[in-house]
GROMACS .gro file of C-alpha atoms in nm:
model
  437
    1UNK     CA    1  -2.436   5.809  10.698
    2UNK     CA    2  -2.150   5.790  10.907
    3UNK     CA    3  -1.843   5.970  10.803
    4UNK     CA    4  -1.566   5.742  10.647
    5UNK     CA    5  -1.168   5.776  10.773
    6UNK     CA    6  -1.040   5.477  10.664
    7UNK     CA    7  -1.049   5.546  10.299
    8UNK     CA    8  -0.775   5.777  10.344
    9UNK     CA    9  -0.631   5.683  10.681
   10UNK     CA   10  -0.283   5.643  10.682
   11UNK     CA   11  -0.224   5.999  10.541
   12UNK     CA   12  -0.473   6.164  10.796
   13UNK     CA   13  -0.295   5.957  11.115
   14UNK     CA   14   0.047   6.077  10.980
   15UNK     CA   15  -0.100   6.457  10.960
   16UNK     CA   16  -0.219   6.433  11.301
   17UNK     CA   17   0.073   6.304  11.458
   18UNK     CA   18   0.325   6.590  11.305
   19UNK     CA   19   0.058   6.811  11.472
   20UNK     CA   20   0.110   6.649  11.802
   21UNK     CA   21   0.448   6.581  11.816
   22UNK     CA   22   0.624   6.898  11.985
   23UNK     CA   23   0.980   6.849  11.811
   24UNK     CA   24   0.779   6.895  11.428
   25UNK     CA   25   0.746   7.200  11.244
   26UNK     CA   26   0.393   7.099  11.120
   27UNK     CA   27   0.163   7.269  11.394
   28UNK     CA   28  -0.167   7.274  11.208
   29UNK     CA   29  -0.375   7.014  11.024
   30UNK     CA   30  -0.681   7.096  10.781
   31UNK     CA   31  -0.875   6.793  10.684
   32UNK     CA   32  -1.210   6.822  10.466
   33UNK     CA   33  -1.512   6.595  10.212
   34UNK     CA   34  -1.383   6.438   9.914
   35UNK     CA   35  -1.676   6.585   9.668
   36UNK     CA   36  -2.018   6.524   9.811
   37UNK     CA   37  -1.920   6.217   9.968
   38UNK     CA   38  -1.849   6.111  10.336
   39UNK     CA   39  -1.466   6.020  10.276
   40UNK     CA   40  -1.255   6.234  10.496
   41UNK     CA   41  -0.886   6.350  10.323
   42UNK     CA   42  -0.609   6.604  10.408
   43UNK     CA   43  -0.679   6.916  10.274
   44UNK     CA   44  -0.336   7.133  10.338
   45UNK     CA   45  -0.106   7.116  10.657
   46UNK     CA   46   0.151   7.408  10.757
   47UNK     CA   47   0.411   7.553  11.046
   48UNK     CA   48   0.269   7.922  10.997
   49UNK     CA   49   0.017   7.859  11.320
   50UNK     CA   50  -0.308   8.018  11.313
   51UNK     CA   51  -0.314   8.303  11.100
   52UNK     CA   52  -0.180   8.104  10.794
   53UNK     CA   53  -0.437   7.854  10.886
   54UNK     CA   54  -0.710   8.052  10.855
   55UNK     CA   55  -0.638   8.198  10.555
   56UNK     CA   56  -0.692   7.833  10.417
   57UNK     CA   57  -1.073   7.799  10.518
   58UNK     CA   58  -1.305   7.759  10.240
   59UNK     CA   59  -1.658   7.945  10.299
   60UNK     CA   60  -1.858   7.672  10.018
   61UNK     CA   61  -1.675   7.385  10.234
   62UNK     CA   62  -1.740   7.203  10.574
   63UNK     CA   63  -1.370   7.150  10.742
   64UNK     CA   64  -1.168   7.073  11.043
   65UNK     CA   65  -0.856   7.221  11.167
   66UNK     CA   66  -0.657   7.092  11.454
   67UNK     CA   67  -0.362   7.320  11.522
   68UNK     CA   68  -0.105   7.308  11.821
   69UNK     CA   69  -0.029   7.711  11.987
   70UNK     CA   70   0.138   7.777  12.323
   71UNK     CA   71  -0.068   7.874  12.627
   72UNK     CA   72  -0.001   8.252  12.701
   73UNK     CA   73  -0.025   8.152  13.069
   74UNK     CA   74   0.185   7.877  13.096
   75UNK     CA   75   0.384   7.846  12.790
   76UNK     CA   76   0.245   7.478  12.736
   77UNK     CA   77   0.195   7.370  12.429
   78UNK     CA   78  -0.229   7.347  12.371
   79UNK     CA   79  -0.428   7.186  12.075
   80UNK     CA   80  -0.744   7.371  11.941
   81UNK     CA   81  -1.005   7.153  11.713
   82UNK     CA   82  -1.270   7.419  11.492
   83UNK     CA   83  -1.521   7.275  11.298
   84UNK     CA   84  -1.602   7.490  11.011
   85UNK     CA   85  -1.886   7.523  10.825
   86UNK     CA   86  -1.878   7.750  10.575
   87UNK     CA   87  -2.204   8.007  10.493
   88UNK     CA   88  -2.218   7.873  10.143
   89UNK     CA   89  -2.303   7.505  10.235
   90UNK     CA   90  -2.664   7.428  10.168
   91UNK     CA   91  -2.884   7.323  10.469
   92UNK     CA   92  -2.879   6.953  10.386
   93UNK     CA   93  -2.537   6.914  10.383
   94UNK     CA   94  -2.488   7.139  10.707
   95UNK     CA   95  -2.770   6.861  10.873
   96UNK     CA   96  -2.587   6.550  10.683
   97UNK     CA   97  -2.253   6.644  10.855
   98UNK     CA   98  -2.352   6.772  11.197
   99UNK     CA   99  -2.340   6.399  11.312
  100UNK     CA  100  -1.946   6.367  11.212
  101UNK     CA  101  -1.901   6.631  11.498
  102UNK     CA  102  -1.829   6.365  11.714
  103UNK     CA  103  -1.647   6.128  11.506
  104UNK     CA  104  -1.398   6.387  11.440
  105UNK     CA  105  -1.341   6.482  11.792
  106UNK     CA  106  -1.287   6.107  11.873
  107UNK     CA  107  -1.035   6.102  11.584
  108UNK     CA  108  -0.889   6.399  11.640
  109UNK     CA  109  -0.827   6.363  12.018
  110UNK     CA  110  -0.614   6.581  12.329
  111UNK     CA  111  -0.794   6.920  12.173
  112UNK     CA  112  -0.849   7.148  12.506
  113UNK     CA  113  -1.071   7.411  12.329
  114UNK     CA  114  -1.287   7.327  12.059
  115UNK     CA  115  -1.441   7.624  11.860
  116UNK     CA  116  -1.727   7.565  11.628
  117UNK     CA  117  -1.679   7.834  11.355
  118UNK     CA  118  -1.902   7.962  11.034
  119UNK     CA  119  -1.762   8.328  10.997
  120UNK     CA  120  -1.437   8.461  10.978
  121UNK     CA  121  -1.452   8.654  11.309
  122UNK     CA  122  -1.553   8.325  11.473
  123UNK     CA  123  -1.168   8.260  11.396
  124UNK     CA  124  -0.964   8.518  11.466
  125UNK     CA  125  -0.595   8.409  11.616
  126UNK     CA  126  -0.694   8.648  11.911
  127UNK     CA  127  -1.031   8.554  11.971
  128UNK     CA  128  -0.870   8.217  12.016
  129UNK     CA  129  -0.564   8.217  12.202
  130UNK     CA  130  -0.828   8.412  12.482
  131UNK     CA  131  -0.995   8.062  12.503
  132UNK     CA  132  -0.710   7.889  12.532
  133UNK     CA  133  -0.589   8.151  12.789
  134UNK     CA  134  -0.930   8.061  12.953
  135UNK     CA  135  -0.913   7.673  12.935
  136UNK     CA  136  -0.598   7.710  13.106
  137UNK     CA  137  -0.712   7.778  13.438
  138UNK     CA  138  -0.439   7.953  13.582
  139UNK     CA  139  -0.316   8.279  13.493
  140UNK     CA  140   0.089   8.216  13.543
  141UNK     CA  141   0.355   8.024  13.347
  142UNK     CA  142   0.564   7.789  13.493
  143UNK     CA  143   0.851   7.852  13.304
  144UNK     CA  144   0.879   8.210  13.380
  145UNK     CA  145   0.890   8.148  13.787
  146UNK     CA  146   1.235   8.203  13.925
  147UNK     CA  147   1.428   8.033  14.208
  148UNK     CA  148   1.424   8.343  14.406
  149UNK     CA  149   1.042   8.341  14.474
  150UNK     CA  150   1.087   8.351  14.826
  151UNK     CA  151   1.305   8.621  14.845
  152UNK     CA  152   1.147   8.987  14.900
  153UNK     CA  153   1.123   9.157  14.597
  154UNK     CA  154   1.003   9.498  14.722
  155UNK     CA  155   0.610   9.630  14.718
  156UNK     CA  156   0.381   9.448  14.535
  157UNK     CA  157   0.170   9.627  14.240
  158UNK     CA  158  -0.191   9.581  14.197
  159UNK     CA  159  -0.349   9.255  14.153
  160UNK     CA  160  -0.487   9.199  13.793
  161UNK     CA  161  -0.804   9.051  13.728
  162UNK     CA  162  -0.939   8.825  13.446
  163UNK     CA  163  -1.295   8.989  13.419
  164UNK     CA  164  -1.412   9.059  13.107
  165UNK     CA  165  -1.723   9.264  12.968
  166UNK     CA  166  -1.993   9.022  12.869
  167UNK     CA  167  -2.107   9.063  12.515
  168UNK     CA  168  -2.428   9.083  12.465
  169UNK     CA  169  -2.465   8.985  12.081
  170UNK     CA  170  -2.144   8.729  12.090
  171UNK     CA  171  -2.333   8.586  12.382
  172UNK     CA  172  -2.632   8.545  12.124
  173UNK     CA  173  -2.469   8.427  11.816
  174UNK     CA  174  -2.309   8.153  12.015
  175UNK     CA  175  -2.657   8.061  12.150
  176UNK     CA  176  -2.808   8.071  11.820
  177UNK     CA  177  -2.533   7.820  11.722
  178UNK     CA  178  -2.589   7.604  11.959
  179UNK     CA  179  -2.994   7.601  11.854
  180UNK     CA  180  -2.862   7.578  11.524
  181UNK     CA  181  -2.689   7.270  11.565
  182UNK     CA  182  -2.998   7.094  11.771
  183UNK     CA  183  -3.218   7.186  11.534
  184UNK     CA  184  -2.985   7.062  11.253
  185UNK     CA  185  -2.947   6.751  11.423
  186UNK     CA  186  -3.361   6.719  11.468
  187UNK     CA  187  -3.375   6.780  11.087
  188UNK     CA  188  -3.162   6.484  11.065
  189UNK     CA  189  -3.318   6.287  11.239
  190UNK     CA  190  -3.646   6.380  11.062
  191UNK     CA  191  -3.493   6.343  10.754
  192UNK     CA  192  -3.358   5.973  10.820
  193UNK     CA  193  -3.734   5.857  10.952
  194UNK     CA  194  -3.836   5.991  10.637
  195UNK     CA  195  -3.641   5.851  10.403
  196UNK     CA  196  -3.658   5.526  10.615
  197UNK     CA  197  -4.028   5.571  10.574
  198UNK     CA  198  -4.018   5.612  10.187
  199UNK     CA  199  -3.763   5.307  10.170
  200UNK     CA  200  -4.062   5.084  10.344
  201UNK     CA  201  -4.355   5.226  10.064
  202UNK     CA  202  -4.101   5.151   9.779
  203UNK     CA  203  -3.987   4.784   9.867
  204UNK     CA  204  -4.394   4.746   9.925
  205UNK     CA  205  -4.491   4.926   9.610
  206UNK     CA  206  -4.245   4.664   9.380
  207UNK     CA  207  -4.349   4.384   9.632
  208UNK     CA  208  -4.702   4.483   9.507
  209UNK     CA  209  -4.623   4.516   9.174
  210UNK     CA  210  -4.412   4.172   9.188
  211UNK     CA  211  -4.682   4.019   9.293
  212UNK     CA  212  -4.956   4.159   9.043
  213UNK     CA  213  -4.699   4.109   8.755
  214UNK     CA  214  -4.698   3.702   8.891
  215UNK     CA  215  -5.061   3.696   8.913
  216UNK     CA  216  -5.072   3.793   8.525
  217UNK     CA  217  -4.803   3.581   8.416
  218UNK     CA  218  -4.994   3.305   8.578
  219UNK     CA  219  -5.313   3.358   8.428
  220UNK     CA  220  -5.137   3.411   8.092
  221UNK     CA  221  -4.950   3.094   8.095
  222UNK     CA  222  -5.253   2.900   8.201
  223UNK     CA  223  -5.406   3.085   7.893
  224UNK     CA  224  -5.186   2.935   7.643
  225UNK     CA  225  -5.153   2.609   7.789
  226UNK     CA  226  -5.557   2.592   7.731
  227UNK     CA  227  -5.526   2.756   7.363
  228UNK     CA  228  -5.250   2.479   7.339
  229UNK     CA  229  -5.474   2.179   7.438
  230UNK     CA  230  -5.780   2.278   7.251
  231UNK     CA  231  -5.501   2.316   6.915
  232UNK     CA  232  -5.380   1.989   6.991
  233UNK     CA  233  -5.737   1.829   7.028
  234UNK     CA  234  -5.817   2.017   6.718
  235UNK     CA  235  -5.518   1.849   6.561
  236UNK     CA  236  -5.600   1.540   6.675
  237UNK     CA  237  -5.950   1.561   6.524
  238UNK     CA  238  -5.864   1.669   6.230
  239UNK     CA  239  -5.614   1.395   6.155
  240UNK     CA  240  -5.882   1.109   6.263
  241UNK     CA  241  -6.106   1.274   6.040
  242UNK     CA  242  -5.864   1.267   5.761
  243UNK     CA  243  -5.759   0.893   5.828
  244UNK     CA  244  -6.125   0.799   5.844
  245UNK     CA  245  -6.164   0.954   5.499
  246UNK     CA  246  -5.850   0.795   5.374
  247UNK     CA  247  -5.977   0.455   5.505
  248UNK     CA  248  -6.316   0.514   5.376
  249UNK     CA  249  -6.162   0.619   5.042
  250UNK     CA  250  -5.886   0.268   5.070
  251UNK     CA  251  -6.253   0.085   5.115
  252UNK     CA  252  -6.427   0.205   4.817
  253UNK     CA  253  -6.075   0.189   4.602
  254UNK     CA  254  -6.038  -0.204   4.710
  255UNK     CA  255  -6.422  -0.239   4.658
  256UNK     CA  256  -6.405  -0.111   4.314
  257UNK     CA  257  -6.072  -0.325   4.216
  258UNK     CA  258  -6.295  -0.627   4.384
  259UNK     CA  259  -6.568  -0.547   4.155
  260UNK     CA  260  -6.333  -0.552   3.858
  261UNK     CA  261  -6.116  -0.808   3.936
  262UNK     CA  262  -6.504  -1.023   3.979
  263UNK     CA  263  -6.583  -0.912   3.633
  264UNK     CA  264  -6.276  -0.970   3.465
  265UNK     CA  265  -6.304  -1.326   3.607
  266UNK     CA  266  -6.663  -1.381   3.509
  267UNK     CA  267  -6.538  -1.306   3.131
  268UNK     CA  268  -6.252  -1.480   3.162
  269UNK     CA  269  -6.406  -1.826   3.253
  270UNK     CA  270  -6.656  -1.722   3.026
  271UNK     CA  271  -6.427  -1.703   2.706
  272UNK     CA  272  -6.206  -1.970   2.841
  273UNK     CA  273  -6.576  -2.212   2.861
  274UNK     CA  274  -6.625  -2.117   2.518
  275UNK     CA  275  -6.280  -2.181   2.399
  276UNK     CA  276  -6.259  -2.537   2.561
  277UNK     CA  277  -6.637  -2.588   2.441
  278UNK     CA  278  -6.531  -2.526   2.082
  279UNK     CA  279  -6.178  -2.755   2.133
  280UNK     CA  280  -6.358  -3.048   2.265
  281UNK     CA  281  -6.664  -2.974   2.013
  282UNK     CA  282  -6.332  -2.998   1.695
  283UNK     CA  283  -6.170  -3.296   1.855
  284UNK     CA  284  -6.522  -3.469   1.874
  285UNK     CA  285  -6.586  -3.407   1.515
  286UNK     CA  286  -6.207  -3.551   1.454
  287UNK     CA  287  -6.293  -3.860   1.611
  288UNK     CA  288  -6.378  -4.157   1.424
  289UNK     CA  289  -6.649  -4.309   1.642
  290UNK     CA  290  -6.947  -4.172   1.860
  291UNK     CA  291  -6.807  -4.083   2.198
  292UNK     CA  292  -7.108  -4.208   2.366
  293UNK     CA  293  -7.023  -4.540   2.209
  294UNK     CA  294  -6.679  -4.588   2.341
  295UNK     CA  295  -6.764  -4.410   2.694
  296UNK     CA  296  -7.056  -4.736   2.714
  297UNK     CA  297  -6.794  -4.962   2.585
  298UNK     CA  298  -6.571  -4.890   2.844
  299UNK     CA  299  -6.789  -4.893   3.133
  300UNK     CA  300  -6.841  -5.285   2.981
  301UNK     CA  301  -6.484  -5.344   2.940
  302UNK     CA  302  -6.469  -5.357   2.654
  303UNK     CA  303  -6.193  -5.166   2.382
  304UNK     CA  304  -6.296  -4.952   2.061
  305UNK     CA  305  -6.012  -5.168   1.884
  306UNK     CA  306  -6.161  -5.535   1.937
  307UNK     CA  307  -6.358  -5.586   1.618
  308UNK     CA  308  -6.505  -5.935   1.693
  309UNK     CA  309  -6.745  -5.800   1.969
  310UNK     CA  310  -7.019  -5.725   1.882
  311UNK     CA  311  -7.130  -5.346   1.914
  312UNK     CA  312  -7.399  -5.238   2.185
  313UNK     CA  313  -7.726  -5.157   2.078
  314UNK     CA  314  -7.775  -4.840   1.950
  315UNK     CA  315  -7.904  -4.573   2.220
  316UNK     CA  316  -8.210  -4.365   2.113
  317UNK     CA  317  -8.042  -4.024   1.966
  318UNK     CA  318  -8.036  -3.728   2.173
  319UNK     CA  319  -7.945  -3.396   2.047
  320UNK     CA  320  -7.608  -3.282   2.136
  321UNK     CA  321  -7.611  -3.008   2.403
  322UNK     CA  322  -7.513  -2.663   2.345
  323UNK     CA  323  -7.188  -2.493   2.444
  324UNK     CA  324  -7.284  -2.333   2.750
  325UNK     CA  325  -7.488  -2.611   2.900
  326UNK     CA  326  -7.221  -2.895   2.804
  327UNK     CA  327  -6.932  -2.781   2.899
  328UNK     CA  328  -6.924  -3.060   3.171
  329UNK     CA  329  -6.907  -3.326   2.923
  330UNK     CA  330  -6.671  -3.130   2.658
  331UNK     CA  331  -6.424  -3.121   2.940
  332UNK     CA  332  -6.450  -3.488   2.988
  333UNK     CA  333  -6.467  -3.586   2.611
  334UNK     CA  334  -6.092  -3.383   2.607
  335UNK     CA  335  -5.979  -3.581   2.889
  336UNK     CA  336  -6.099  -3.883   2.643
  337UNK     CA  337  -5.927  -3.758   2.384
  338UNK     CA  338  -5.604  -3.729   2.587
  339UNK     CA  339  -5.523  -4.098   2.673
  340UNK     CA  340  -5.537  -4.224   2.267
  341UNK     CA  341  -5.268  -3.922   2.220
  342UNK     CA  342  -5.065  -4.072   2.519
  343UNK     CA  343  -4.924  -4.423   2.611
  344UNK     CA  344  -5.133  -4.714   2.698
  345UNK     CA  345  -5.028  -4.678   3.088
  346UNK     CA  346  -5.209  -4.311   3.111
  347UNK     CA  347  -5.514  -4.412   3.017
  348UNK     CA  348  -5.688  -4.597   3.316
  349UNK     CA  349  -5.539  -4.300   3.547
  350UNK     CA  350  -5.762  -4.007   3.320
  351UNK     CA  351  -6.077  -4.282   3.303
  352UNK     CA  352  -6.218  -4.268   3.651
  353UNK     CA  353  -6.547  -4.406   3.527
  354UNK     CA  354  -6.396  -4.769   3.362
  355UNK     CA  355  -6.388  -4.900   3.743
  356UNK     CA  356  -6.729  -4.792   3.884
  357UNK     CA  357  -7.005  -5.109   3.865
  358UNK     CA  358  -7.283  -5.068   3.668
  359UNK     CA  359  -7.648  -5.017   3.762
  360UNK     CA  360  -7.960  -5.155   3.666
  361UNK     CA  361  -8.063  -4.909   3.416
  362UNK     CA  362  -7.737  -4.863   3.165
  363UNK     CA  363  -7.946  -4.540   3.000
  364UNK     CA  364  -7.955  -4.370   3.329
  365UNK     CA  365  -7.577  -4.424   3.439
  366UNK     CA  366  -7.467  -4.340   3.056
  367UNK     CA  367  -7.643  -3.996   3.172
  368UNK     CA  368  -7.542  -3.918   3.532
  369UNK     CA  369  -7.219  -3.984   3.401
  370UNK     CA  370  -7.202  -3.799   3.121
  371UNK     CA  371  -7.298  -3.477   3.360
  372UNK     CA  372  -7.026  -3.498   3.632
  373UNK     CA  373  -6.818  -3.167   3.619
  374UNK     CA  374  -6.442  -3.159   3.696
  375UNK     CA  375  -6.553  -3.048   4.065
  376UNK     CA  376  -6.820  -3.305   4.138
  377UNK     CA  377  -6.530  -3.625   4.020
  378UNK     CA  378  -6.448  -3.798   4.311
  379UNK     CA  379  -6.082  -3.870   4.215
  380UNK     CA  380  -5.948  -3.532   4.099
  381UNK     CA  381  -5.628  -3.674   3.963
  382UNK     CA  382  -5.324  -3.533   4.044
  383UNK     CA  383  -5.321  -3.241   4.282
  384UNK     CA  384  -5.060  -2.982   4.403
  385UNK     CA  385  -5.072  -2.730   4.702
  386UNK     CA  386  -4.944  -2.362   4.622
  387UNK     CA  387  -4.641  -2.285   4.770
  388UNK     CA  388  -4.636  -1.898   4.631
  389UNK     CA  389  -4.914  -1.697   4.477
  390UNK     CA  390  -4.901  -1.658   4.101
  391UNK     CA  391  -5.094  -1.388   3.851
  392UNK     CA  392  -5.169  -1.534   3.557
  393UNK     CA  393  -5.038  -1.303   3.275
  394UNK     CA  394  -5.296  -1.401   3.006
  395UNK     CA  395  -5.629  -1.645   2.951
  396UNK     CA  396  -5.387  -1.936   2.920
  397UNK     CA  397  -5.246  -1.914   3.274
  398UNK     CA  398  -5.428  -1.951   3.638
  399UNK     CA  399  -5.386  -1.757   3.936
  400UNK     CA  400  -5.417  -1.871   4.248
  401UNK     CA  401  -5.319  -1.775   4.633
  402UNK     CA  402  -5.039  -1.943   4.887
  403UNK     CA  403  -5.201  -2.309   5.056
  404UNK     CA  404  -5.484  -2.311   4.767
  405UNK     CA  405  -5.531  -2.657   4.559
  406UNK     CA  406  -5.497  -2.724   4.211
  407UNK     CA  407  -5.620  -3.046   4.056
  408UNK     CA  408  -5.609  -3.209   3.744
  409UNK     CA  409  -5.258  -3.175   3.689
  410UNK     CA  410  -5.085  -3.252   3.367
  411UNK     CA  411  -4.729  -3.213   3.374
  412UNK     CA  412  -4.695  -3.154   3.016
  413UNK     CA  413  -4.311  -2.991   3.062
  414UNK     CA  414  -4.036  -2.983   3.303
  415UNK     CA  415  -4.126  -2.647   3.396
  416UNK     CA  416  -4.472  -2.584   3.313
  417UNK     CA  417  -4.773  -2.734   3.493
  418UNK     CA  418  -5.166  -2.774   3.359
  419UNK     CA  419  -5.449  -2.786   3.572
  420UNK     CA  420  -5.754  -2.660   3.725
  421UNK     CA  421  -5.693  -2.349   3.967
  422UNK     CA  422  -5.908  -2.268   4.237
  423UNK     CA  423  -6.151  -2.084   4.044
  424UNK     CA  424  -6.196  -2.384   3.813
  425UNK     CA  425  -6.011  -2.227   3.488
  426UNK     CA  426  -5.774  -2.458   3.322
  427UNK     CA  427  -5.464  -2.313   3.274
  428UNK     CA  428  -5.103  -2.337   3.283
  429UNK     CA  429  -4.872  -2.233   3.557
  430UNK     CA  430  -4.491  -2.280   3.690
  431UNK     CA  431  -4.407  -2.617   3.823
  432UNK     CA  432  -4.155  -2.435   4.133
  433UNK     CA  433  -4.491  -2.247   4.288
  434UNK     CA  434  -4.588  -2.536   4.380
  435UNK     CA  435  -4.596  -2.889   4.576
  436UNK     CA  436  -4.782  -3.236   4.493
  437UNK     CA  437  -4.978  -3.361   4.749
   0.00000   0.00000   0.00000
């Protein structure tokens, strides 16, 4: 990564200009890492030149220095830029920071020697000052030449010279530095297409795994959806089988009331028959006079009450029928009865039969009349639709349904009706369920 100066870069740019400006005290400048990380901050600044700065290198720390000295040739003033690395630093920090070599330099610009240092003998003040005496490039100062250079100043001495021995093992070292630094910076470079590498198998590893994880949640979601549907269809089965069982069970429940409600009908007309048969059978025995003889006196015309006719001849005797077979005729013997109770005016209305011709054979019609049920009449007297339906609370009521007909009608109150209800029981029932037709 590439080193970071911004982070602390107004302090570092004021450092380095007290360094470079000639009329400041400050002539050194020792910047260094803040921890482990790339950020670049001032370490310690001074006017002692370079034997107090070296006393502030750190062997466990990579630094730089940038310190101004004067040229022992000229008397200039000349800036030297080390970069230290200390013999503690650990290989992978030395090959991390190699590549801030440059970045420094460019920061850290106008240096005319540059010393790359890891010992302190790589940094002694005199080891120095000869390369800056070197980098000069002239062996004179300019300040210490005098207006009288052209004027004879006697014999000349001998000429110095600026030969030096060559050292054999400095001459080494700084070649094994250099091959240091190459190799660091192949390490680097190694390092970076490795990591780069390992970066690329990673993202494709959790792409992988992204992808595998999808597949499964897929497969699992499509697995509950089906366990869903085949709970829902079970669901649904399970309630039509329970509604077909309730309607089944609603079928045979109405069946059974149907049944009942048949046989409590059956012995309801059956006592009510019974009951009527033995009221008409009482007011027959009441009666003073044959009611075969005053139902063929009226077919003549004629009235039980006028005396000076003579009676009709005396039909052969038939036994009376029995209670279950005559209930036809006890019905219409009470209707008899009814009209002698009532005023003259009700009579003709509740005797059909007065009206009808004769025929031939007066013992045949006496018969066929005397058979006709309520049903079979063809007037049925008065009759009244149902407006509501009505239960009839005991034997003497009827029930019947809404639109259904009941005939026979006597209106023997204001409120409460007689007649024949669909069924054919003759009962009582409210007047207000009901309208004459």
């Amino acid at each position: 990564m590439a080193v970071n100066l911004s982070k602390n870069g107004p302090a570092l740019t004021a450092a380095y200009k007290e360094v470079v400006n000639e009329k400041s005290d400050t002539n050194w400048a020792l910047f260094t890492y803040e921890g482990n990380s790339n950020d670049i901050r001032l370490a310690e600044k001074g006017d002692g030149g370079l034997e107090e700065m070296v006393e502030e290198l750190n062997s466990g720390k990579i630094m730089y220095a940038f310190c101004r000295v004067q040229d022992p040739n000229s008397g200039l003033p000349k800036y030297v830029l080390i970069n230290w690395t200390g013999e503690g630093v650990n290989d992978a920090r030395k090959g991390l920071c190699a590549n801030h070599v440059s970045s420094m330099a460019n920061f850290l610009k106008g240096a005319h020697v540059t010393v790359n240092a890891r010992a302190d003998e790589d940094v002694e003040p005199e080891v120095i000052m000869e390369k800056v005496a070197k980098a000069s490039g002239a062996n004179y100062s300019f300040h210490k030449e005098t207006s009288s250079r052209f004027q004879d100043s006697g014999p000349q001495g001998p000429v110095g010279s600026v030969y030096q021995k060559t050292n054999a093992m400095s001459e080494i070292r700084k070649t094994n530095k250099d091959t240091f630094w190459a190799q660091a910076e192949k390490e680097e470079e190694r390092r970076r297409l490795e990591e780069r590498r390992k970066a690329d198998e990673e993202r494709q590893h959790l792409e992988k795994e992204r992808k595998d994880r999808e597949v499964k949640e897929a497969a699992l979601r499509d697995q509950r959806d089906k366990e869903k549907a085949v709970q829902i269809e079970q669901q649904k089965k399970y309630q039509q089988q329970q509604e077909a069982e309730r309607r089944e069970q609603d079928k045979q429940r109405w069946e059974q009331q149907e049944e009942m409600q048949v046989a409590q009908k059956k012995t309801v007309k059956r006592g009510e028959s019974m009951e009527k048969a033995n009221e008409a059978a009482s007011l027959i025995s009441q009666r003073a006079m044959n009611p075969r003889d005053m139902f063929k006196q009226r077919e003549r015309g004629i009235t039980p009450s006028d005396s000076n006719v003579p009676s009709a001849a005396p039909a052969s005797p038939q036994p009376e029928p029995d209670l279950d077979d005559g209930q036809s005729r006890c019905e219409y013997d009470a209707q008899e009865v009814a009209p002698e109770e009532h005023s003259k005016e009700e009579a003709p209305a509740l005797s059909p039969c007065v009206q009808e011709p004769l025929h031939e054979d007066p013992p045949q019609v006496e018969e066929n009349n005397y058979e006709v049920t309520a049903e079979e009449t063809p007037d049925r007297g008065i009759c009244a639709r149902a407006l509501y339906d009505y239960q009839a609370a005991d034997d003497t009521e009827i029930s019947f349904d809404p639109d259904e007909i009941i005939t026979g009608i006597e209106m023997i109150d204001e409120g409460w009706w007689r007649g024949y209800g669909p069924d054919g029981h003759f009962g009582m029932f409210p007047a207000n369920y009901v309208e004459l037709v």
